[in-house]
XYZ file of C-alpha atoms in Angstrom:
569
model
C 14.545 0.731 40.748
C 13.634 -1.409 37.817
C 11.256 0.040 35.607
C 8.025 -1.559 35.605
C 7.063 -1.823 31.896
C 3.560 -3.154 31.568
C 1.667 -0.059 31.258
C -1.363 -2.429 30.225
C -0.595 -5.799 31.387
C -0.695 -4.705 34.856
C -4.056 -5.035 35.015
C -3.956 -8.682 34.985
C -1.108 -9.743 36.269
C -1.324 -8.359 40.014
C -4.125 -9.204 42.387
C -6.067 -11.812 43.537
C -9.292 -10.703 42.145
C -6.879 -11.213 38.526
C -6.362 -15.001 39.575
C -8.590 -15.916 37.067
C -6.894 -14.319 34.022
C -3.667 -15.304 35.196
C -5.145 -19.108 35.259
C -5.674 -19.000 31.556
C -2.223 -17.573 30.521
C -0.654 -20.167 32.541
C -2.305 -22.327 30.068
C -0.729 -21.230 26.803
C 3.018 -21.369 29.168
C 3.263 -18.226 31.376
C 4.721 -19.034 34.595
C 5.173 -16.886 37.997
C 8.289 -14.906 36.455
C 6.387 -13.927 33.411
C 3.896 -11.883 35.215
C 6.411 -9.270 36.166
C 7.306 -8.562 32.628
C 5.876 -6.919 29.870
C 3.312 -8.367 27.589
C 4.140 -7.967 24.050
C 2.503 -9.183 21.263
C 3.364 -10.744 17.635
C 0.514 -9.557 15.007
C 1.240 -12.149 12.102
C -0.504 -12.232 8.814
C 0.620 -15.589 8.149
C -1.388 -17.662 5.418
C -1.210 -20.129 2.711
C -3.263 -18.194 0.535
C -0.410 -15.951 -0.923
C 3.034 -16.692 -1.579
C 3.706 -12.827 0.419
C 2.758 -14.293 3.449
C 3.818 -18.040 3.419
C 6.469 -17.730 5.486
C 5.549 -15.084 8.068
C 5.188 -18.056 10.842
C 9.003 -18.380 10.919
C 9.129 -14.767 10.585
C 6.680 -14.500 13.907
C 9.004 -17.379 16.170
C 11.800 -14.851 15.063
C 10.081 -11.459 16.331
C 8.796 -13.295 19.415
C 12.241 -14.931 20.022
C 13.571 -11.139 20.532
C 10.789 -10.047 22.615
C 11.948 -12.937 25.374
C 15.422 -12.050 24.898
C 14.959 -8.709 25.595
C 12.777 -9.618 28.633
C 9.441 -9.807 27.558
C 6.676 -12.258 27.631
C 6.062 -13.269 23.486
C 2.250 -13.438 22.663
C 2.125 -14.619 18.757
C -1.606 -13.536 17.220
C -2.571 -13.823 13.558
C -5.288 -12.048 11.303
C -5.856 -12.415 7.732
C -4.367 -11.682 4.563
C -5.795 -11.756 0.688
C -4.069 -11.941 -2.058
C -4.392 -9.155 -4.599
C -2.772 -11.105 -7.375
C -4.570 -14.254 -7.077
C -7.857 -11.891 -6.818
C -6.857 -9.784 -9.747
C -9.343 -9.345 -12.581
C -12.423 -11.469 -10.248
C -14.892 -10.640 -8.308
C -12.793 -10.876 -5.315
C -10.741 -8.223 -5.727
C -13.860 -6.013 -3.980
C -12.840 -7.320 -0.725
C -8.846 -5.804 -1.441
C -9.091 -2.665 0.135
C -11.909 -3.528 2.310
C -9.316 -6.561 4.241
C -6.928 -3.233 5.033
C -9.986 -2.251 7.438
C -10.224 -6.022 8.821
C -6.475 -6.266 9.616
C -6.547 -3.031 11.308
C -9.519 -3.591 13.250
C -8.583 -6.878 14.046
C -5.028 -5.835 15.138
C -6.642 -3.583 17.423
C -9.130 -5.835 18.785
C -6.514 -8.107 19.990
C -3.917 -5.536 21.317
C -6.796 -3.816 23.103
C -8.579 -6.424 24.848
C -5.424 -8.895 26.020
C -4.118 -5.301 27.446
C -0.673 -5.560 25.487
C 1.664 -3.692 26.447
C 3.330 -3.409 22.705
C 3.767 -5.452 19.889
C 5.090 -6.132 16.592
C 3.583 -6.632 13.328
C 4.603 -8.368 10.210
C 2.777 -7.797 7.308
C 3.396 -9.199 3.630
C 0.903 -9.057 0.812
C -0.279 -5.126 -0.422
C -2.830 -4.522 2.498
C -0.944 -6.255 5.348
C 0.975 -3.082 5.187
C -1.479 -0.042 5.593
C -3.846 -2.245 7.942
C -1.017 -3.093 10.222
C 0.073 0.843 10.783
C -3.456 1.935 11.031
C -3.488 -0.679 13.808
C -0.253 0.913 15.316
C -1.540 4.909 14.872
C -4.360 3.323 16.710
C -3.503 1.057 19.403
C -1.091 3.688 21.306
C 1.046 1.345 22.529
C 5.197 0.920 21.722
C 4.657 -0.834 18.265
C 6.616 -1.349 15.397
C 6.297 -2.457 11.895
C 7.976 -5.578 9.690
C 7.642 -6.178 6.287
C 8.114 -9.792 5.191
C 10.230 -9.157 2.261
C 10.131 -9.256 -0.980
C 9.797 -12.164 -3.747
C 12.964 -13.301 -5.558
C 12.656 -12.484 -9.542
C 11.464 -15.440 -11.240
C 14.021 -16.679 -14.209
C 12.793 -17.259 -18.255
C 15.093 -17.926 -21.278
C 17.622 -16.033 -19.009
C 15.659 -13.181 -18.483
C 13.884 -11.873 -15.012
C 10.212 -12.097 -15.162
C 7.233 -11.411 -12.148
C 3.927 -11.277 -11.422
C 3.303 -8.985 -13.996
C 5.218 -10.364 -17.016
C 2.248 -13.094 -16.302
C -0.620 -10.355 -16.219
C 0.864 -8.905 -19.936
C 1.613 -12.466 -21.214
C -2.175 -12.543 -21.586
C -2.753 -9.583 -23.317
C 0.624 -10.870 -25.557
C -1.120 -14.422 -25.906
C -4.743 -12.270 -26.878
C -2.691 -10.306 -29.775
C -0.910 -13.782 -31.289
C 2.279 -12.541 -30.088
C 2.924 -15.310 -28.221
C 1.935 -19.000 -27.969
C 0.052 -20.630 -24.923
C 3.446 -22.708 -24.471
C 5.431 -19.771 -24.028
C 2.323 -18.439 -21.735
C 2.549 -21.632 -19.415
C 6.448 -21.087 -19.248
C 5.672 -17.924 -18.052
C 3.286 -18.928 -15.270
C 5.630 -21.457 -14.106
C 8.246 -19.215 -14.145
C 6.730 -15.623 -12.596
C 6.711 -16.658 -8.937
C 9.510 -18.883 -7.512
C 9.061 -18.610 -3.990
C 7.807 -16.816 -0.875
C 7.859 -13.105 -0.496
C 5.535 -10.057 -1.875
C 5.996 -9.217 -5.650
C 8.974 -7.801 -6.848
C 8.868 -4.726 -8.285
C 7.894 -1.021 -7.160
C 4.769 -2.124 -6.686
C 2.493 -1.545 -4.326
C 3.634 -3.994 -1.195
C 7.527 -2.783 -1.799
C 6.118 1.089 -1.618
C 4.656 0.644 1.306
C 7.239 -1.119 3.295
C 9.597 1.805 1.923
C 7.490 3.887 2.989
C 6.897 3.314 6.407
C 10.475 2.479 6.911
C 11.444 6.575 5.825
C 8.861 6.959 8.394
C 10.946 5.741 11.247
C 8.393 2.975 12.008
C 10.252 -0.205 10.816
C 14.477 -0.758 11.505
C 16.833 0.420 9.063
C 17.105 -1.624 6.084
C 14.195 -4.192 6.752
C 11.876 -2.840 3.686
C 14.589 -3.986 1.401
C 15.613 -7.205 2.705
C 14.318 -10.428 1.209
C 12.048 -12.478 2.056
C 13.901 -15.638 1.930
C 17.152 -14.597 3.732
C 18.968 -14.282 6.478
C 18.499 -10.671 7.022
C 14.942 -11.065 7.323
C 15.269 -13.528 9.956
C 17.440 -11.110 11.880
C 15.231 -7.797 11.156
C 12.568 -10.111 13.200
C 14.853 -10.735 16.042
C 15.601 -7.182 16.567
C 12.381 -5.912 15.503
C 11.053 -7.914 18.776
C 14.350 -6.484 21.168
C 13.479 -3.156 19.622
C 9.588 -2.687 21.382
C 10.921 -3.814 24.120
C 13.354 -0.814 23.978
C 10.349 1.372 22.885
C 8.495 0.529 26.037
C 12.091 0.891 28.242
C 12.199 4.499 26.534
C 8.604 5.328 26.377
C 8.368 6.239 23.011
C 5.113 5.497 21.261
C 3.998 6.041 17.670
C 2.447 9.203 17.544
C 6.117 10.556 18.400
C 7.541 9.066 15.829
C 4.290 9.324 13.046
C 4.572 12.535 12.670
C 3.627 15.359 9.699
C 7.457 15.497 8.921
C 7.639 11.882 8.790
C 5.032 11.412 6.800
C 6.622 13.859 4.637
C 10.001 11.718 4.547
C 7.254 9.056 3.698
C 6.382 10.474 0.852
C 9.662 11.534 0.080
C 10.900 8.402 -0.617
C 7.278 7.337 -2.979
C 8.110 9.467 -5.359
C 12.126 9.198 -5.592
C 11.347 5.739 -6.064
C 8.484 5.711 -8.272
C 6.229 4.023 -6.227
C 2.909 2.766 -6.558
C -0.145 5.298 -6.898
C -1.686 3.248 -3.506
C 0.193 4.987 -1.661
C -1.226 8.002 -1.602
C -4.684 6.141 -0.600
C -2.761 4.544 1.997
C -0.595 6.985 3.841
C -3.737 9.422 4.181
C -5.428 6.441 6.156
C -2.561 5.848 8.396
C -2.412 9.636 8.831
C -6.097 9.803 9.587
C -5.453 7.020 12.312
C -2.564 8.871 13.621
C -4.859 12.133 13.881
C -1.936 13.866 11.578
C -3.296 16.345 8.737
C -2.168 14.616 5.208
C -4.182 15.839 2.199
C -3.605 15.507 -1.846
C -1.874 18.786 -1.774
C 1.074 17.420 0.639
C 1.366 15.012 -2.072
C 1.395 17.393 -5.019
C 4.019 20.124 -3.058
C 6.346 17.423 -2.572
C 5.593 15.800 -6.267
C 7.128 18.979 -7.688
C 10.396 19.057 -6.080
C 11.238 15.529 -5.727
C 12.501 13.908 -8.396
C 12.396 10.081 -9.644
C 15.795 8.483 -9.125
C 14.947 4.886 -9.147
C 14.806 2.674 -12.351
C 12.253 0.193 -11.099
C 9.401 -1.864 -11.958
C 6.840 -1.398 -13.682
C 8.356 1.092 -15.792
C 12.136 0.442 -15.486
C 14.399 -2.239 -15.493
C 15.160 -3.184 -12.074
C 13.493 -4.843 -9.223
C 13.305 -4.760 -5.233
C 16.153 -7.235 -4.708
C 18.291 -5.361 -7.058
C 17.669 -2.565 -4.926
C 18.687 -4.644 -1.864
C 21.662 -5.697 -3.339
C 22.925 -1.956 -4.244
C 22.437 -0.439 -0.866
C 19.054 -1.035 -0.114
C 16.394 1.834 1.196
C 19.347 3.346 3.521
C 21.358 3.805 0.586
C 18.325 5.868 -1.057
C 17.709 7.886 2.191
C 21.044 8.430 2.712
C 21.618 10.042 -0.858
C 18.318 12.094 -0.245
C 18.953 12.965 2.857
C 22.634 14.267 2.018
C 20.746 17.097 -0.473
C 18.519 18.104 1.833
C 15.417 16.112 0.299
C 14.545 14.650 3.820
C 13.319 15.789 7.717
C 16.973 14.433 9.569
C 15.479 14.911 13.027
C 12.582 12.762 12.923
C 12.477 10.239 15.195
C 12.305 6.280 14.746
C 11.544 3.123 16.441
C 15.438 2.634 16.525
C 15.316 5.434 19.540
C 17.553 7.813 17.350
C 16.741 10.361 14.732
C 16.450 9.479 11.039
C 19.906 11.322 10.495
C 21.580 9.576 13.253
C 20.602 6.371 11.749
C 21.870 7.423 8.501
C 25.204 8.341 9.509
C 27.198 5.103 9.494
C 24.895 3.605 6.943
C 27.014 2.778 3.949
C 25.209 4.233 1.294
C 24.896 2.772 -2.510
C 26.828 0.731 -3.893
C 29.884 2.115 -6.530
C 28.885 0.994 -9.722
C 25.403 0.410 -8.893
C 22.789 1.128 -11.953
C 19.102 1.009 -9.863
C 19.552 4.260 -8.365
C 20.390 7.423 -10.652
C 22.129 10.674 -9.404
C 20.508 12.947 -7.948
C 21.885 15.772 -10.388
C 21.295 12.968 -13.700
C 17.394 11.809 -12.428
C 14.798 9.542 -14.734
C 12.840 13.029 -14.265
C 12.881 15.773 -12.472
C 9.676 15.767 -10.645
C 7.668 12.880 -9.242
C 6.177 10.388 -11.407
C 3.033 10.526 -8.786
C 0.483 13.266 -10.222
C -2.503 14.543 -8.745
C -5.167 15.708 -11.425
C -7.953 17.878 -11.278
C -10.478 18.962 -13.572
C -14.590 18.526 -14.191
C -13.869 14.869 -14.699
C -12.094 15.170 -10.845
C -13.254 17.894 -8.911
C -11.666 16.125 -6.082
C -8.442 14.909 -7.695
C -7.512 11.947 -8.714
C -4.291 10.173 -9.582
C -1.671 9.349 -12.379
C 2.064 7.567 -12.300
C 3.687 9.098 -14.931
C 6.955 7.493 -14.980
C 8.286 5.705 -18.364
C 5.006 7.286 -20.447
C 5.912 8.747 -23.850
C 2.727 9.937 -24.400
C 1.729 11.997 -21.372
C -1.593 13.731 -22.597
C -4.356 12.138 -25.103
C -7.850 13.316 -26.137
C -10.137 11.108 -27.379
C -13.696 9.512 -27.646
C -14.509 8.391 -23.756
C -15.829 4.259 -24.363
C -18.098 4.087 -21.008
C -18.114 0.881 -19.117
C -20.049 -0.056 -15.784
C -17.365 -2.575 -14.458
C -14.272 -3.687 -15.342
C -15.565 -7.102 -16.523
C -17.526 -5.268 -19.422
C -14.678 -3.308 -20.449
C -12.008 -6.366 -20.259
C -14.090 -8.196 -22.400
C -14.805 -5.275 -25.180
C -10.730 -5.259 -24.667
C -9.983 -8.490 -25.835
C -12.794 -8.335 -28.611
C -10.847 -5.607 -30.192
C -13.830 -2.756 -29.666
C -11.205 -0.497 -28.391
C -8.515 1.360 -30.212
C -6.073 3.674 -30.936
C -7.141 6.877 -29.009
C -9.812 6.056 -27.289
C -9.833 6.775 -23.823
C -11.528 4.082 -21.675
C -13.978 4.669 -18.811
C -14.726 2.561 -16.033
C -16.934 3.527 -13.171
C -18.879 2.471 -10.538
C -15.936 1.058 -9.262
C -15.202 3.476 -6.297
C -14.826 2.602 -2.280
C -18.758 2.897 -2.366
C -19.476 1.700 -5.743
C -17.544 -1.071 -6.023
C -17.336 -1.272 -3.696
C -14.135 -1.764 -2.052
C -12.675 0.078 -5.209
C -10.819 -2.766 -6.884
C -7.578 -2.278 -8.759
C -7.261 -2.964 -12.095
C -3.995 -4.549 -13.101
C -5.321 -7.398 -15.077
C -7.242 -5.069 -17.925
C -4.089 -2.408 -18.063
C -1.467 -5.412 -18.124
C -3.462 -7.010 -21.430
C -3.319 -2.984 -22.592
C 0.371 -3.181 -22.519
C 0.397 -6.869 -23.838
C -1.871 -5.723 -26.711
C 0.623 -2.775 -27.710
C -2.413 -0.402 -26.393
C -0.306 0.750 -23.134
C 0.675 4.101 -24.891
C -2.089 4.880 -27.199
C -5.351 4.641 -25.181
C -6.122 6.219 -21.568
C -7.558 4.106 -19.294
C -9.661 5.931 -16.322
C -11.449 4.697 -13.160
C -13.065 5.832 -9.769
C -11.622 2.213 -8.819
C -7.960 1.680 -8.197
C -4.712 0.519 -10.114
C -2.081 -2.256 -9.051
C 1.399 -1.385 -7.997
C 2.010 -3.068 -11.024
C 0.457 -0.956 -13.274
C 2.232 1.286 -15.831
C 0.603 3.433 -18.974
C -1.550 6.224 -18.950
C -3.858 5.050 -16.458
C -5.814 7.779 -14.237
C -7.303 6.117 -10.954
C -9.103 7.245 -7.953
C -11.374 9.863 -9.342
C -13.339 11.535 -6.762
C -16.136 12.380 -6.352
C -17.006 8.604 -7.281
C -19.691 7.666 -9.689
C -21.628 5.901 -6.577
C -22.362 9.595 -4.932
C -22.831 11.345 -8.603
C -19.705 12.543 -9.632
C -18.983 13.771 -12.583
C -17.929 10.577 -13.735
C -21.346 9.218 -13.764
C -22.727 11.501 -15.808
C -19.933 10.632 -19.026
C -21.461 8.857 -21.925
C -19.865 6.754 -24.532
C -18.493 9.290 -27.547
C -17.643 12.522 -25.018
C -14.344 13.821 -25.680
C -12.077 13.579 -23.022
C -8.772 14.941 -22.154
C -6.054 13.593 -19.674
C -3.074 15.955 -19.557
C -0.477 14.457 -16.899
C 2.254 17.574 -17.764
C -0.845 20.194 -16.711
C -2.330 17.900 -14.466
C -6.030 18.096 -15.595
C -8.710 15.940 -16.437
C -11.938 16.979 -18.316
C -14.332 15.869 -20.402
C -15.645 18.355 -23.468
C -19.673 18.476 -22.205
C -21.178 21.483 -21.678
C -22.885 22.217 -18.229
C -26.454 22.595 -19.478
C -25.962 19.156 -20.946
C -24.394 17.648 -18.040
C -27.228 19.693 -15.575
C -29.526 17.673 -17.719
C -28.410 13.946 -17.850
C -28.348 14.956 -13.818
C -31.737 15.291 -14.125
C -32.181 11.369 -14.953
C -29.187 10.121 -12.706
C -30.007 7.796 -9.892
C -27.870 5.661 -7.681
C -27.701 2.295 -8.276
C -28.094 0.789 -4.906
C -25.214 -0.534 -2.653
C -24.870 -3.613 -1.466
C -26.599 -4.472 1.705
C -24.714 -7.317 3.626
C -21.420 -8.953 5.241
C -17.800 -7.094 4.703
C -18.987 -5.638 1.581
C -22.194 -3.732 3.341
C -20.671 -2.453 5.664
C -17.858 -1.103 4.165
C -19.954 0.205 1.585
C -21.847 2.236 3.811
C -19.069 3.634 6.262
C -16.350 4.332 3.641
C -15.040 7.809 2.801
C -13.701 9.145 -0.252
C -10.860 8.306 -2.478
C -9.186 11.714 -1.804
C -9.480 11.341 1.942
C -7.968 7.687 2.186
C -11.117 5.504 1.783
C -11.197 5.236 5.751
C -14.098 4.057 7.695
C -13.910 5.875 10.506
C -14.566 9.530 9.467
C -17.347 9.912 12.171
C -16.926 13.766 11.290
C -18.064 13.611 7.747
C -21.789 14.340 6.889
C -23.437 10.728 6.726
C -24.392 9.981 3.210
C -28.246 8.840 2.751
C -27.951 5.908 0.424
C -30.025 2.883 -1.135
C -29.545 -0.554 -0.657
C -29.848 -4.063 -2.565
């Protein structure tokens, strides 16, 4: 007997009482035959806001292509997408993290009440990423995961330039070190087509990430955008759930601890972007998997950082591509023992067994290191702890030269204050800048912060101030730069209680961060401390008021958690 694969669908597609349903699918195309197969969907974040996700509705005809080939019925569905970079350094960039909570529930909304039977999900811009696997953990359905690919680099004077060479260009143009022709060139230049941006940053970490998870095929987090690999990682990606549903393998056996281990694995050989760490202890939350900041610093200390990419190296994502891609990388780790080999994937075969014919890096390839010959030794992801952080928060140390500063803390209240004291020249050598208030509750939506640290670096201030937030940092970001400190100012943390003039000490090598206060002075500035209020409406509201910690994932769906009694405005 032929299986019957609609473990969902089934519920519409028999019975007369069902006639109904069945009348509006035969609407949209569905015919007798295609109520005897499987319903499978197509979760596209195709938009014209961001060049990441410009070309995800070829990407989606692709996926949904292999889904009827394999002998499925294709359903495409879209949600939304915002663009970090274009919100960078505004206002909008409070409703960043917040759209990784929309996509998901979104995602889940759909799959759940058109009773898929599995689908697959293409995600390009920094969120798409996390929202779409906290969909997957979620949904419990066959699912799989494809990223849209990354940018090309853009081309200047013969030199390879991104997103980022635009964000420092300012800073550069601020200091007289350039011209505002030279600027123009380089916003002309940064961005030449479709696909996510181009270094380690945050959209390429993720895709790696979840692909040394086992959740997307082999080789499809390295694979351009605008290529024909992409194309075909689409086509199989939509064959492949229907192979997951033939098998019966969903994603909590593949999303496992161990995987997320491999997961994080491959973060810190590459050197990827402090988000991460946000993000894979959401998806782990979804998945009902245990994933704290001390997963993150066991496996920080015996990893070590192999790849010479953006932000602080030389190289970007389609470099990587073009030496042997993310199999190459696993492969190599996997060979000294770095990764979980028996972990399953959405391939149907084990992580090693995927591995095996792989064909590793490229001979004479310079983006990867060897293993025995590394950038450093240990992971360039750092969890810190101290009374600034009594709840961690995080550093990426990779390319610093200075790894440890103390120095006068300059307090701000947002980032727009402290961008603008930036520029004016109020902040120099050795001071160690503060911004808070800019938490998941405080922010809220805990913004990143790549457009004040990029005009640090373009200033010639990237290695001799400290920059520190309870809000975020881009992919993008390099410098000593301390994000994510928890508890957040918003619920009186530590943080809040700083004042312009403290000394302050961020050590990366001993992993601390403190500020020189004593407690009876910090007991009484307590004593005055209020929360400001949060806001009280739309996306923002609610977030605001449902959102964990930074050092539990920022999820907002931690019914177990004591609720926190707070104001509104």
């Amino acid at each position: 007997m032929v299986k019957d694969l609609r473990i969902r669908s089934k519920a519409i597609s028999e019975g007369a009482t069902r006639v109904p349903n069945r009348a509006m699918l035969r609407a949209i195309g569905f015919e007798d035959e295609d109520f005897k197969k499987p319903m499978i969907g197509v979760a596209s974040t195709w938009s014209e806001v961001t060049p990441c996700n410009i070309h995800i509705d070829e990407l989606a005809r692709k996926a949904k292509s292999g889904v009827l080939n394999a002998g499925g019925a294709g359903l495409i569905f879209n949600t939304i997408t915002v663009s970090d970079g274009i919100s960078m350094g505004t206002p909008g960039m409070r409703y960043s993290l917040p759209s990784r909570e929309v996509i998901a529930d979104s995602i889940e909304t759909v799959v759940g009440a058109e009773n898929l039977d599995g689908y697959v999900a293409i995600g390009g811009c920094d969120k798409n990423m996390p929202g779409c696997m906290i969909a997957i953990a979620r949904s419990e359905v066959p699912s799989l995961f494809v990223y849209g690919g990354t940018i090309k680099p853009g081309k200047l004077d013969g030199k390879d330039i991104d997103i980022v060479s635009a964000f420092e260009g300012v800073g550069k143009f601020n200091k007289e070190a350039i011209g505002r022709d030279e600027l123009h060139q380089i916003e002309c230049h940064a961005c030449p087509g479709a696909g996510s941006c181009g270094g380690m940053y945050t959209a390429n970490t993720m895709a790696s990430a979840i692909e040394a998870m086992g959740m997307s095929l082999p080789g499809s987090s390295s694979n351009p955008a605008e290529s024909s690999f992409k194309m075909e990682d689409c086509y199989k990606a939509g064959e492949a759930v229907y192979h997951l549903l033939e098998q019966e393998i969903y994603p909590k056996d593949i999303m496992t601890k161990k995987a997320f281990e491999n997961a994080i694995t491959v973060v810190m050989a590459l050197g990827g972007s402090t988000n991460a760490i946000l993000h894979l202890m959401a998806i782990a939350h979804s998945i009902d998997v245990d994933l704290s900041l001390s997963d993150f610093e066991a496996i920080q200390k015996r990893v070590p950082h192999i790849a010479d990419l953006k932000p602080s190296g030389k190289y970007v994502m389609q470099d990587l591509h073009e030496a042997g891609g993310i199999p190459g990388v696993m492969k190599l780790l996997l060979e000294h023992g770095y990764l979980h080999g028996d972990c399953l994937t959405v391939t149907g075969k084990t992580l090693e067994e995927n591995l095996r014919n792989a064909e590793g890096l490229k001979e004479g390839q310079k983006v990867i290191m060897p293993i025995e010959k590394p950038l450093r030794e240990d992971g360039p992801l750092v969890i810190l702890k101290g009374n600034l952080a009594p709840d961690g928060a995080v550093a990426k140390v990779s390319g610093l030269k200075v790894t440890s500063l103390t120095g006068p803390a300059k307090v701000f209240d947002s980032e727009p204050e402290a961008t603008e004291a930036v520029l004016n020249g109020k902040v120099t050598d050795g001071d160690v800048i503060v911004i808070r208030y800019e938490g998941p509750k405080g922010g809220p939506g805990m913004p990143e912060m790549l457009s004040l640290s990029a005009i640090l670096v373009g200033k010639g201030l990237g290695e001799t101030v400290a920059l520190l937030t309870d809000g975020r940092f881009s992919g993008g970001t390099h410098g000593l730069v301390v994000g994510h400190i928890a508890p957040e100012a918003q619920v009186g943390g530590p943080i809040a209680l700083l004042e312009t003039g403290d000394l302050v000490t961020v050590d990366s090598e001993n992993r601390s961060l403190n500020m020189h206060v004593p407690d009876h002075v910090l007991e009484e500035r307590k004593k005055s401390w209020s929360a400001p209020k949060l806001v009280s409406r739309g996306v923002l509201g609610k977030y605001a008021r449902t959102v964990s910690c930074a050092s539990k994932g920022a999820v907002t769906d931690d019914f177990s958690r004591e609720s926190e009694p707070s104001s509104v405005r």
